[in-house]
């Protein structure tokens, strides 16, 4: 009876211990274990039963030892933690690579947040545009020579469509909504059919801005942009405006900042002028306002546009803009700690 019970106990043995085989050995096979102590009972067995009893007890011992071997095997396997198909589960895992924001994103976010603090909202639009939004509404009627300023990729299936050459198209879409005042910035990717070089690519990123309300003046434009560059590059930065031409603004200007490298003394980066150009701007041309259904007698506005690549190159002293789109981790990893 006792033997059968013990056998069952041996058979059903399990343990949560790290080493179940050892727990088993102590419990059943150790010098104070159950099998051993049953063996000790032999001396009390009547001589005529001794033979029979010895056989049964030997069988029990063998049974327990087999179980022990079995347990040892699984314990060893557990120790190696090797699965059936030979995968070693104790090996350390592959470290997860932590990425970092792309420098263009870092600078775009910074530009956006500076203008947001001035009350500008972000507006977005499609990258595939029609002629009206990209050109005509912006005072560049068909055959206008200024269209050549921006070499354009047309969609071959439908040449009425093109990849936008600037995000001014988003401003047109916003003006057409007819809700005034408008105070928006338009970050986004733009495309131009240009020869790829250290300073130009066939696509780049822009942030354009537009403010239309009663009595918006050129002074507002200057102060807004001055605030922007001070926040972006530091309080000691100087700016200057040079007259320029854009079909969609009148008057138009280009804004330069004092060279960040030489502080205005003259170096290679500023081509020894002490100044670097960073954006185009001007007062929105009345034709543009009228094209978009805004009364140009009642409202005035300013607009500006800058390339994010250019600002990033100046901020981080990067000499070749092709590197922004090469996915070279040696370059990108340098921005891990930037926000
Ligand atoms: N759209 C112009 C460009 O892409 C930039 C610009 C915007 C200039 C607004 C003046 C005013 O070159």
mmCIF file of C-alpha atoms and ligand atoms in Angstrom:
data_model
loop_
_atom_site.group_PDB
_atom_site.id
_atom_site.type_symbol
_atom_site.label_atom_id
_atom_site.label_comp_id
_atom_site.label_asym_id
_atom_site.label_seq_id
_atom_site.Cartn_x
_atom_site.Cartn_y
_atom_site.Cartn_z
ATOM 1 C CA UNK A 1 0.000 0.000 0.000
ATOM 2 C CA UNK A 2 2.616 2.436 1.175
ATOM 3 C CA UNK A 3 4.750 1.464 -1.771
ATOM 4 C CA UNK A 4 2.048 2.156 -4.320
ATOM 5 C CA UNK A 5 1.384 5.561 -2.774
ATOM 6 C CA UNK A 6 5.058 6.428 -2.895
ATOM 7 C CA UNK A 7 5.263 5.287 -6.495
ATOM 8 C CA UNK A 8 2.426 7.590 -7.388
ATOM 9 C CA UNK A 9 4.075 10.434 -5.523
ATOM 10 C CA UNK A 10 7.278 9.843 -7.433
ATOM 11 C CA UNK A 11 5.436 9.717 -10.699
ATOM 12 C CA UNK A 12 3.571 12.956 -10.119
ATOM 13 C CA UNK A 13 6.482 14.838 -8.658
ATOM 14 C CA UNK A 14 6.889 18.407 -9.742
ATOM 15 C CA UNK A 15 8.594 21.392 -8.207
ATOM 16 C CA UNK A 16 8.828 25.105 -8.885
ATOM 17 C CA UNK A 17 12.343 25.099 -7.574
ATOM 18 C CA UNK A 18 15.203 26.165 -9.833
ATOM 19 C CA UNK A 19 16.567 22.674 -9.518
ATOM 20 C CA UNK A 20 13.698 20.149 -9.242
ATOM 21 C CA UNK A 21 16.049 17.152 -9.650
ATOM 22 C CA UNK A 22 17.867 18.060 -6.466
ATOM 23 C CA UNK A 23 14.630 18.565 -4.542
ATOM 24 C CA UNK A 24 13.525 15.147 -5.780
ATOM 25 C CA UNK A 25 16.785 13.453 -4.804
ATOM 26 C CA UNK A 26 16.635 14.796 -1.261
ATOM 27 C CA UNK A 27 12.980 13.886 -0.873
ATOM 28 C CA UNK A 28 13.153 10.326 -2.205
ATOM 29 C CA UNK A 29 16.719 9.144 -2.710
ATOM 30 C CA UNK A 30 18.717 11.036 -0.090
ATOM 31 C CA UNK A 31 19.919 9.339 3.069
ATOM 32 C CA UNK A 32 16.777 10.544 4.823
ATOM 33 C CA UNK A 33 14.575 10.172 1.768
ATOM 34 C CA UNK A 34 11.403 8.083 1.605
ATOM 35 C CA UNK A 35 12.853 5.283 -0.516
ATOM 36 C CA UNK A 36 15.880 4.989 1.734
ATOM 37 C CA UNK A 37 13.760 4.857 4.867
ATOM 38 C CA UNK A 38 11.503 2.150 3.362
ATOM 39 C CA UNK A 39 14.629 0.142 2.672
ATOM 40 C CA UNK A 40 15.476 0.552 6.350
ATOM 41 C CA UNK A 41 12.196 -1.207 7.157
ATOM 42 C CA UNK A 42 13.544 -4.412 5.565
ATOM 43 C CA UNK A 43 14.891 -5.549 8.864
ATOM 44 C CA UNK A 44 11.359 -5.772 10.224
ATOM 45 C CA UNK A 45 10.097 -7.875 7.321
ATOM 46 C CA UNK A 46 9.509 -11.565 8.044
ATOM 47 C CA UNK A 47 12.283 -13.719 6.560
ATOM 48 C CA UNK A 48 9.949 -15.562 4.187
ATOM 49 C CA UNK A 49 8.805 -12.225 2.675
ATOM 50 C CA UNK A 50 12.222 -10.633 2.507
ATOM 51 C CA UNK A 51 12.957 -11.849 -1.016
ATOM 52 C CA UNK A 52 9.678 -10.611 -2.407
ATOM 53 C CA UNK A 53 9.929 -7.337 -0.514
ATOM 54 C CA UNK A 54 13.508 -6.780 -1.644
ATOM 55 C CA UNK A 55 12.408 -7.136 -5.260
ATOM 56 C CA UNK A 56 9.584 -4.654 -4.856
ATOM 57 C CA UNK A 57 11.766 -2.142 -3.078
ATOM 58 C CA UNK A 58 14.529 -2.465 -5.682
ATOM 59 C CA UNK A 59 11.984 -1.838 -8.389
ATOM 60 C CA UNK A 60 10.791 1.243 -6.512
ATOM 61 C CA UNK A 61 14.335 2.505 -6.156
ATOM 62 C CA UNK A 62 14.937 2.000 -9.865
ATOM 63 C CA UNK A 63 11.708 3.757 -10.656
ATOM 64 C CA UNK A 64 12.732 6.709 -8.494
ATOM 65 C CA UNK A 65 16.199 6.807 -10.022
ATOM 66 C CA UNK A 66 14.768 6.862 -13.545
ATOM 67 C CA UNK A 67 12.551 9.723 -12.627
ATOM 68 C CA UNK A 68 15.517 11.498 -11.121
ATOM 69 C CA UNK A 69 17.517 11.071 -14.352
ATOM 70 C CA UNK A 70 14.601 12.425 -16.283
ATOM 71 C CA UNK A 71 14.378 15.432 -14.011
ATOM 72 C CA UNK A 72 18.091 16.041 -14.240
ATOM 73 C CA UNK A 73 17.832 16.091 -18.012
ATOM 74 C CA UNK A 74 15.084 18.673 -18.121
ATOM 75 C CA UNK A 75 16.845 20.705 -15.438
ATOM 76 C CA UNK A 76 20.035 20.708 -17.504
ATOM 77 C CA UNK A 77 18.047 21.765 -20.542
ATOM 78 C CA UNK A 78 16.488 24.537 -18.549
ATOM 79 C CA UNK A 79 19.885 25.637 -17.429
ATOM 80 C CA UNK A 80 20.989 26.059 -21.009
ATOM 81 C CA UNK A 81 17.542 27.374 -21.873
ATOM 82 C CA UNK A 82 17.876 25.884 -25.283
ATOM 83 C CA UNK A 83 14.697 25.340 -27.191
ATOM 84 C CA UNK A 84 14.117 22.328 -29.398
ATOM 85 C CA UNK A 85 15.303 24.140 -32.473
ATOM 86 C CA UNK A 86 18.557 25.101 -30.818
ATOM 87 C CA UNK A 87 17.868 28.731 -29.966
ATOM 88 C CA UNK A 88 19.767 29.836 -26.898
ATOM 89 C CA UNK A 89 17.307 31.889 -24.888
ATOM 90 C CA UNK A 90 19.962 33.096 -22.465
ATOM 91 C CA UNK A 91 21.782 35.117 -25.111
ATOM 92 C CA UNK A 92 21.319 38.874 -24.674
ATOM 93 C CA UNK A 93 18.814 40.400 -27.103
ATOM 94 C CA UNK A 94 19.733 42.638 -30.016
ATOM 95 C CA UNK A 95 19.934 46.179 -28.733
ATOM 96 C CA UNK A 96 17.200 48.395 -30.146
ATOM 97 C CA UNK A 97 18.662 51.197 -32.180
ATOM 98 C CA UNK A 98 17.283 54.489 -30.956
ATOM 99 C CA UNK A 99 16.856 56.879 -33.837
ATOM 100 C CA UNK A 100 17.034 60.624 -33.739
ATOM 101 C CA UNK A 101 15.086 63.336 -35.444
ATOM 102 C CA UNK A 102 16.337 64.386 -38.852
ATOM 103 C CA UNK A 103 18.109 67.764 -38.709
ATOM 104 C CA UNK A 104 15.571 69.152 -41.186
ATOM 105 C CA UNK A 105 12.751 68.130 -38.836
ATOM 106 C CA UNK A 106 14.542 69.625 -35.850
ATOM 107 C CA UNK A 107 14.919 72.964 -37.592
ATOM 108 C CA UNK A 108 11.415 72.886 -39.096
ATOM 109 C CA UNK A 109 9.936 72.278 -35.632
ATOM 110 C CA UNK A 110 11.981 75.130 -34.240
ATOM 111 C CA UNK A 111 10.866 77.524 -37.010
ATOM 112 C CA UNK A 112 7.247 76.475 -36.570
ATOM 113 C CA UNK A 113 7.345 76.945 -32.803
ATOM 114 C CA UNK A 114 8.862 80.434 -33.085
ATOM 115 C CA UNK A 115 6.076 81.570 -35.410
ATOM 116 C CA UNK A 116 3.433 79.815 -33.354
ATOM 117 C CA UNK A 117 4.455 81.985 -30.440
ATOM 118 C CA UNK A 118 3.624 84.993 -32.629
ATOM 119 C CA UNK A 119 0.181 83.577 -33.317
ATOM 120 C CA UNK A 120 0.808 81.899 -36.693
ATOM 121 C CA UNK A 121 -1.041 78.655 -37.360
ATOM 122 C CA UNK A 122 0.306 75.809 -39.496
ATOM 123 C CA UNK A 123 -1.432 75.256 -42.851
ATOM 124 C CA UNK A 124 -0.765 72.386 -45.233
ATOM 125 C CA UNK A 125 -1.680 71.555 -48.809
ATOM 126 C CA UNK A 126 -1.064 69.042 -51.597
ATOM 127 C CA UNK A 127 2.371 68.473 -53.122
ATOM 128 C CA UNK A 128 0.831 67.880 -56.555
ATOM 129 C CA UNK A 129 -0.668 71.188 -57.596
ATOM 130 C CA UNK A 130 -2.516 72.741 -60.490
ATOM 131 C CA UNK A 131 -1.298 75.726 -62.430
ATOM 132 C CA UNK A 132 -3.714 78.113 -60.740
ATOM 133 C CA UNK A 133 -2.532 77.528 -57.190
ATOM 134 C CA UNK A 134 1.153 77.242 -57.979
ATOM 135 C CA UNK A 135 1.445 80.055 -60.531
ATOM 136 C CA UNK A 136 -1.516 81.894 -61.990
ATOM 137 C CA UNK A 137 -3.198 83.026 -58.779
ATOM 138 C CA UNK A 138 0.211 84.228 -57.620
ATOM 139 C CA UNK A 139 0.358 86.772 -60.425
ATOM 140 C CA UNK A 140 2.327 84.597 -62.807
ATOM 141 C CA UNK A 141 -0.018 84.346 -65.771
ATOM 142 C CA UNK A 142 0.838 81.913 -68.575
ATOM 143 C CA UNK A 143 3.997 82.832 -70.492
ATOM 144 C CA UNK A 144 5.096 85.114 -67.683
ATOM 145 C CA UNK A 145 8.895 85.101 -67.838
ATOM 146 C CA UNK A 146 9.167 84.762 -64.067
ATOM 147 C CA UNK A 147 7.889 81.208 -64.387
ATOM 148 C CA UNK A 148 11.376 80.338 -65.532
ATOM 149 C CA UNK A 149 12.647 81.305 -62.067
ATOM 150 C CA UNK A 150 11.283 78.009 -60.853
ATOM 151 C CA UNK A 151 11.951 75.098 -63.174
ATOM 152 C CA UNK A 152 9.014 72.842 -62.763
ATOM 153 C CA UNK A 153 8.327 69.102 -62.840
ATOM 154 C CA UNK A 154 5.050 68.490 -64.675
ATOM 155 C CA UNK A 155 3.035 65.307 -64.300
ATOM 156 C CA UNK A 156 3.405 63.568 -67.679
ATOM 157 C CA UNK A 157 -0.066 61.963 -67.621
ATOM 158 C CA UNK A 158 -1.610 65.363 -67.090
ATOM 159 C CA UNK A 159 0.564 68.435 -67.691
ATOM 160 C CA UNK A 160 -2.047 70.605 -65.970
ATOM 161 C CA UNK A 161 -0.621 69.135 -62.790
ATOM 162 C CA UNK A 162 2.825 69.739 -61.381
ATOM 163 C CA UNK A 163 4.881 69.183 -58.277
ATOM 164 C CA UNK A 164 4.573 72.424 -56.339
ATOM 165 C CA UNK A 165 7.629 74.622 -56.653
ATOM 166 C CA UNK A 166 6.901 76.491 -53.409
ATOM 167 C CA UNK A 167 4.378 76.338 -50.590
ATOM 168 C CA UNK A 168 2.909 79.687 -51.685
ATOM 169 C CA UNK A 169 0.269 77.434 -53.251
ATOM 170 C CA UNK A 170 -0.927 76.618 -49.734
ATOM 171 C CA UNK A 171 -1.306 80.336 -49.069
ATOM 172 C CA UNK A 172 -3.523 80.680 -52.150
ATOM 173 C CA UNK A 173 -5.713 77.837 -50.901
ATOM 174 C CA UNK A 174 -5.966 79.525 -47.514
ATOM 175 C CA UNK A 175 -6.816 82.941 -48.980
ATOM 176 C CA UNK A 176 -9.500 81.382 -51.163
ATOM 177 C CA UNK A 177 -11.288 80.159 -48.050
ATOM 178 C CA UNK A 178 -12.136 83.817 -47.472
ATOM 179 C CA UNK A 179 -11.688 83.839 -43.716
ATOM 180 C CA UNK A 180 -9.773 86.873 -42.536
ATOM 181 C CA UNK A 181 -7.486 87.770 -40.888
ATOM 182 C CA UNK A 182 -5.011 85.126 -42.020
ATOM 183 C CA UNK A 183 -1.860 84.380 -40.068
ATOM 184 C CA UNK A 184 -0.320 81.135 -41.268
ATOM 185 C CA UNK A 185 2.945 79.380 -41.901
ATOM 186 C CA UNK A 186 3.215 76.636 -44.506
ATOM 187 C CA UNK A 187 5.974 74.105 -43.968
ATOM 188 C CA UNK A 188 6.385 71.465 -46.641
ATOM 189 C CA UNK A 189 8.396 69.816 -49.349
ATOM 190 C CA UNK A 190 8.763 71.499 -52.740
ATOM 191 C CA UNK A 191 10.279 70.394 -56.049
ATOM 192 C CA UNK A 192 12.335 72.122 -58.723
ATOM 193 C CA UNK A 193 14.011 70.760 -61.775
ATOM 194 C CA UNK A 194 17.484 71.865 -60.787
ATOM 195 C CA UNK A 195 20.894 70.356 -61.261
ATOM 196 C CA UNK A 196 21.831 68.660 -58.012
ATOM 197 C CA UNK A 197 24.837 70.263 -56.335
ATOM 198 C CA UNK A 198 26.152 71.128 -52.878
ATOM 199 C CA UNK A 199 23.745 74.074 -52.785
ATOM 200 C CA UNK A 200 20.692 72.841 -54.698
ATOM 201 C CA UNK A 201 18.580 69.710 -55.005
ATOM 202 C CA UNK A 202 15.552 68.705 -57.045
ATOM 203 C CA UNK A 203 13.500 68.835 -53.863
ATOM 204 C CA UNK A 204 13.838 70.757 -50.646
ATOM 205 C CA UNK A 205 11.782 71.935 -47.686
ATOM 206 C CA UNK A 206 10.298 75.352 -47.176
ATOM 207 C CA UNK A 207 8.479 77.340 -44.579
ATOM 208 C CA UNK A 208 6.465 80.154 -46.077
ATOM 209 C CA UNK A 209 4.401 82.606 -44.056
ATOM 210 C CA UNK A 210 1.455 84.879 -44.721
ATOM 211 C CA UNK A 211 -0.216 87.558 -42.632
ATOM 212 C CA UNK A 212 -3.238 89.413 -44.013
ATOM 213 C CA UNK A 213 -5.347 91.819 -41.973
ATOM 214 C CA UNK A 214 -6.246 95.513 -41.771
ATOM 215 C CA UNK A 215 -3.215 97.745 -41.926
ATOM 216 C CA UNK A 216 -0.438 95.191 -42.093
ATOM 217 C CA UNK A 217 2.696 97.113 -43.018
ATOM 218 C CA UNK A 218 6.254 96.498 -44.107
ATOM 219 C CA UNK A 219 7.286 97.448 -40.557
ATOM 220 C CA UNK A 220 5.288 94.454 -39.276
ATOM 221 C CA UNK A 221 7.095 92.244 -41.767
ATOM 222 C CA UNK A 222 10.523 93.475 -40.700
ATOM 223 C CA UNK A 223 9.819 93.157 -36.999
ATOM 224 C CA UNK A 224 8.333 89.667 -37.387
ATOM 225 C CA UNK A 225 11.341 88.417 -39.320
ATOM 226 C CA UNK A 226 13.781 90.153 -37.011
ATOM 227 C CA UNK A 227 12.157 88.425 -34.041
ATOM 228 C CA UNK A 228 12.388 85.119 -35.905
ATOM 229 C CA UNK A 229 16.115 85.299 -36.633
ATOM 230 C CA UNK A 230 16.913 86.434 -33.105
ATOM 231 C CA UNK A 231 15.060 83.428 -31.702
ATOM 232 C CA UNK A 232 16.640 81.138 -34.271
ATOM 233 C CA UNK A 233 20.252 82.307 -34.233
ATOM 234 C CA UNK A 234 20.693 84.486 -31.145
ATOM 235 C CA UNK A 235 20.122 88.059 -30.032
ATOM 236 C CA UNK A 236 23.356 89.424 -31.474
ATOM 237 C CA UNK A 237 22.327 88.635 -35.046
ATOM 238 C CA UNK A 238 22.005 91.565 -37.470
ATOM 239 C CA UNK A 239 19.676 91.717 -40.457
ATOM 240 C CA UNK A 240 19.481 93.696 -43.656
ATOM 241 C CA UNK A 241 16.864 93.868 -46.386
ATOM 242 C CA UNK A 242 17.789 94.166 -50.056
ATOM 243 C CA UNK A 243 15.246 95.122 -52.708
ATOM 244 C CA UNK A 244 14.294 92.151 -54.870
ATOM 245 C CA UNK A 245 11.624 90.938 -57.224
ATOM 246 C CA UNK A 246 8.876 88.340 -56.827
ATOM 247 C CA UNK A 247 5.741 88.470 -58.958
ATOM 248 C CA UNK A 248 3.522 87.868 -55.934
ATOM 249 C CA UNK A 249 4.882 90.631 -53.689
ATOM 250 C CA UNK A 250 5.344 94.377 -54.126
ATOM 251 C CA UNK A 251 7.601 95.705 -52.803
ATOM 252 C CA UNK A 252 9.772 92.604 -52.520
ATOM 253 C CA UNK A 253 12.946 92.073 -50.567
ATOM 254 C CA UNK A 254 15.511 89.516 -49.664
ATOM 255 C CA UNK A 255 16.672 89.319 -46.101
ATOM 256 C CA UNK A 256 20.280 88.681 -45.136
ATOM 257 C CA UNK A 257 21.647 87.927 -41.696
ATOM 258 C CA UNK A 258 25.142 88.720 -40.451
ATOM 259 C CA UNK A 259 27.401 85.742 -41.079
ATOM 260 C CA UNK A 260 27.268 83.289 -38.191
ATOM 261 C CA UNK A 261 30.761 82.009 -38.872
ATOM 262 C CA UNK A 262 32.781 85.219 -38.991
ATOM 263 C CA UNK A 263 30.304 87.547 -37.289
ATOM 264 C CA UNK A 264 30.383 89.896 -40.258
ATOM 265 C CA UNK A 265 34.151 90.159 -40.736
ATOM 266 C CA UNK A 266 34.085 88.156 -43.976
ATOM 267 C CA UNK A 267 34.869 84.478 -44.611
ATOM 268 C CA UNK A 268 34.348 81.701 -47.154
ATOM 269 C CA UNK A 269 30.775 80.979 -46.054
ATOM 270 C CA UNK A 270 29.610 84.566 -46.647
ATOM 271 C CA UNK A 271 31.890 84.950 -49.663
ATOM 272 C CA UNK A 272 33.689 87.699 -47.763
ATOM 273 C CA UNK A 273 30.656 89.960 -47.622
ATOM 274 C CA UNK A 274 29.813 89.414 -43.945
ATOM 275 C CA UNK A 275 26.188 88.627 -44.906
ATOM 276 C CA UNK A 276 24.254 85.507 -45.904
ATOM 277 C CA UNK A 277 20.890 85.463 -47.617
ATOM 278 C CA UNK A 278 18.188 83.504 -45.825
ATOM 279 C CA UNK A 279 14.772 84.364 -47.213
ATOM 280 C CA UNK A 280 12.573 86.210 -49.669
ATOM 281 C CA UNK A 281 9.677 88.396 -48.579
ATOM 282 C CA UNK A 282 7.434 91.318 -49.438
ATOM 283 C CA UNK A 283 3.990 92.838 -49.271
ATOM 284 C CA UNK A 284 1.388 90.642 -50.954
ATOM 285 C CA UNK A 285 0.696 91.975 -54.464
ATOM 286 C CA UNK A 286 -2.850 93.420 -54.785
ATOM 287 C CA UNK A 287 -3.395 91.201 -57.852
ATOM 288 C CA UNK A 288 -2.819 88.133 -55.686
ATOM 289 C CA UNK A 289 -5.332 89.317 -53.101
ATOM 290 C CA UNK A 290 -7.918 90.019 -55.820
ATOM 291 C CA UNK A 291 -7.228 86.649 -57.533
ATOM 292 C CA UNK A 292 -8.089 84.980 -54.242
ATOM 293 C CA UNK A 293 -11.220 87.030 -53.666
ATOM 294 C CA UNK A 294 -9.789 89.416 -51.056
ATOM 295 C CA UNK A 295 -10.523 93.146 -51.287
ATOM 296 C CA UNK A 296 -7.099 94.724 -51.806
ATOM 297 C CA UNK A 297 -8.437 98.172 -50.840
ATOM 298 C CA UNK A 298 -9.423 96.883 -47.431
ATOM 299 C CA UNK A 299 -6.693 94.397 -46.635
ATOM 300 C CA UNK A 300 -2.936 94.320 -46.842
ATOM 301 C CA UNK A 301 -0.518 91.591 -45.979
ATOM 302 C CA UNK A 302 3.033 90.360 -45.996
ATOM 303 C CA UNK A 303 4.500 87.057 -47.099
ATOM 304 C CA UNK A 304 7.878 85.412 -46.770
ATOM 305 C CA UNK A 305 9.479 82.134 -47.727
ATOM 306 C CA UNK A 306 12.633 80.330 -46.661
ATOM 307 C CA UNK A 307 14.369 77.046 -47.363
ATOM 308 C CA UNK A 308 14.764 74.865 -44.287
ATOM 309 C CA UNK A 309 17.900 73.237 -45.717
ATOM 310 C CA UNK A 310 19.555 76.598 -45.948
ATOM 311 C CA UNK A 311 18.704 77.567 -42.370
ATOM 312 C CA UNK A 312 19.869 74.140 -41.163
ATOM 313 C CA UNK A 313 23.155 74.448 -43.054
ATOM 314 C CA UNK A 314 23.768 77.811 -41.445
ATOM 315 C CA UNK A 315 22.752 76.670 -37.984
ATOM 316 C CA UNK A 316 24.834 73.491 -37.963
ATOM 317 C CA UNK A 317 27.531 74.590 -40.416
ATOM 318 C CA UNK A 318 26.779 71.898 -42.965
ATOM 319 C CA UNK A 319 28.506 72.506 -46.282
ATOM 320 C CA UNK A 320 26.664 70.210 -48.683
ATOM 321 C CA UNK A 321 22.868 69.866 -48.730
ATOM 322 C CA UNK A 322 22.926 66.533 -50.564
ATOM 323 C CA UNK A 323 23.814 64.892 -47.257
ATOM 324 C CA UNK A 324 20.298 65.606 -45.936
ATOM 325 C CA UNK A 325 18.829 62.986 -48.248
ATOM 326 C CA UNK A 326 21.575 60.362 -48.234
ATOM 327 C CA UNK A 327 20.476 58.514 -45.089
ATOM 328 C CA UNK A 328 24.039 58.304 -43.865
ATOM 329 C CA UNK A 329 23.815 57.320 -40.207
ATOM 330 C CA UNK A 330 27.241 58.743 -39.464
ATOM 331 C CA UNK A 331 25.756 62.142 -40.271
ATOM 332 C CA UNK A 332 22.282 61.631 -38.817
ATOM 333 C CA UNK A 333 23.576 60.244 -35.513
ATOM 334 C CA UNK A 334 25.241 63.544 -34.766
ATOM 335 C CA UNK A 335 21.785 64.983 -34.060
ATOM 336 C CA UNK A 336 20.780 62.434 -31.409
ATOM 337 C CA UNK A 337 20.956 64.955 -28.591
ATOM 338 C CA UNK A 338 19.360 67.848 -30.474
ATOM 339 C CA UNK A 339 15.639 68.273 -29.900
HETATM 340 N N1 LIG B 1 7.745 81.638 -52.950
HETATM 341 C C1 LIG B 1 9.083 82.189 -52.964
HETATM 342 C C2 LIG B 1 10.048 81.096 -53.387
HETATM 343 O O1 LIG B 1 9.741 79.961 -53.248
HETATM 344 C C3 LIG B 1 9.494 82.706 -51.630
HETATM 345 C C4 LIG B 1 8.687 83.911 -51.246
HETATM 346 C C5 LIG B 1 7.522 83.761 -50.521
HETATM 347 C C6 LIG B 1 9.110 85.166 -51.585
HETATM 348 C C7 LIG B 1 6.781 84.882 -50.182
HETATM 349 C C8 LIG B 1 8.382 86.289 -51.236
HETATM 350 C C9 LIG B 1 7.231 86.114 -50.512
HETATM 351 O O2 LIG B 1 11.131 81.380 -53.873
#
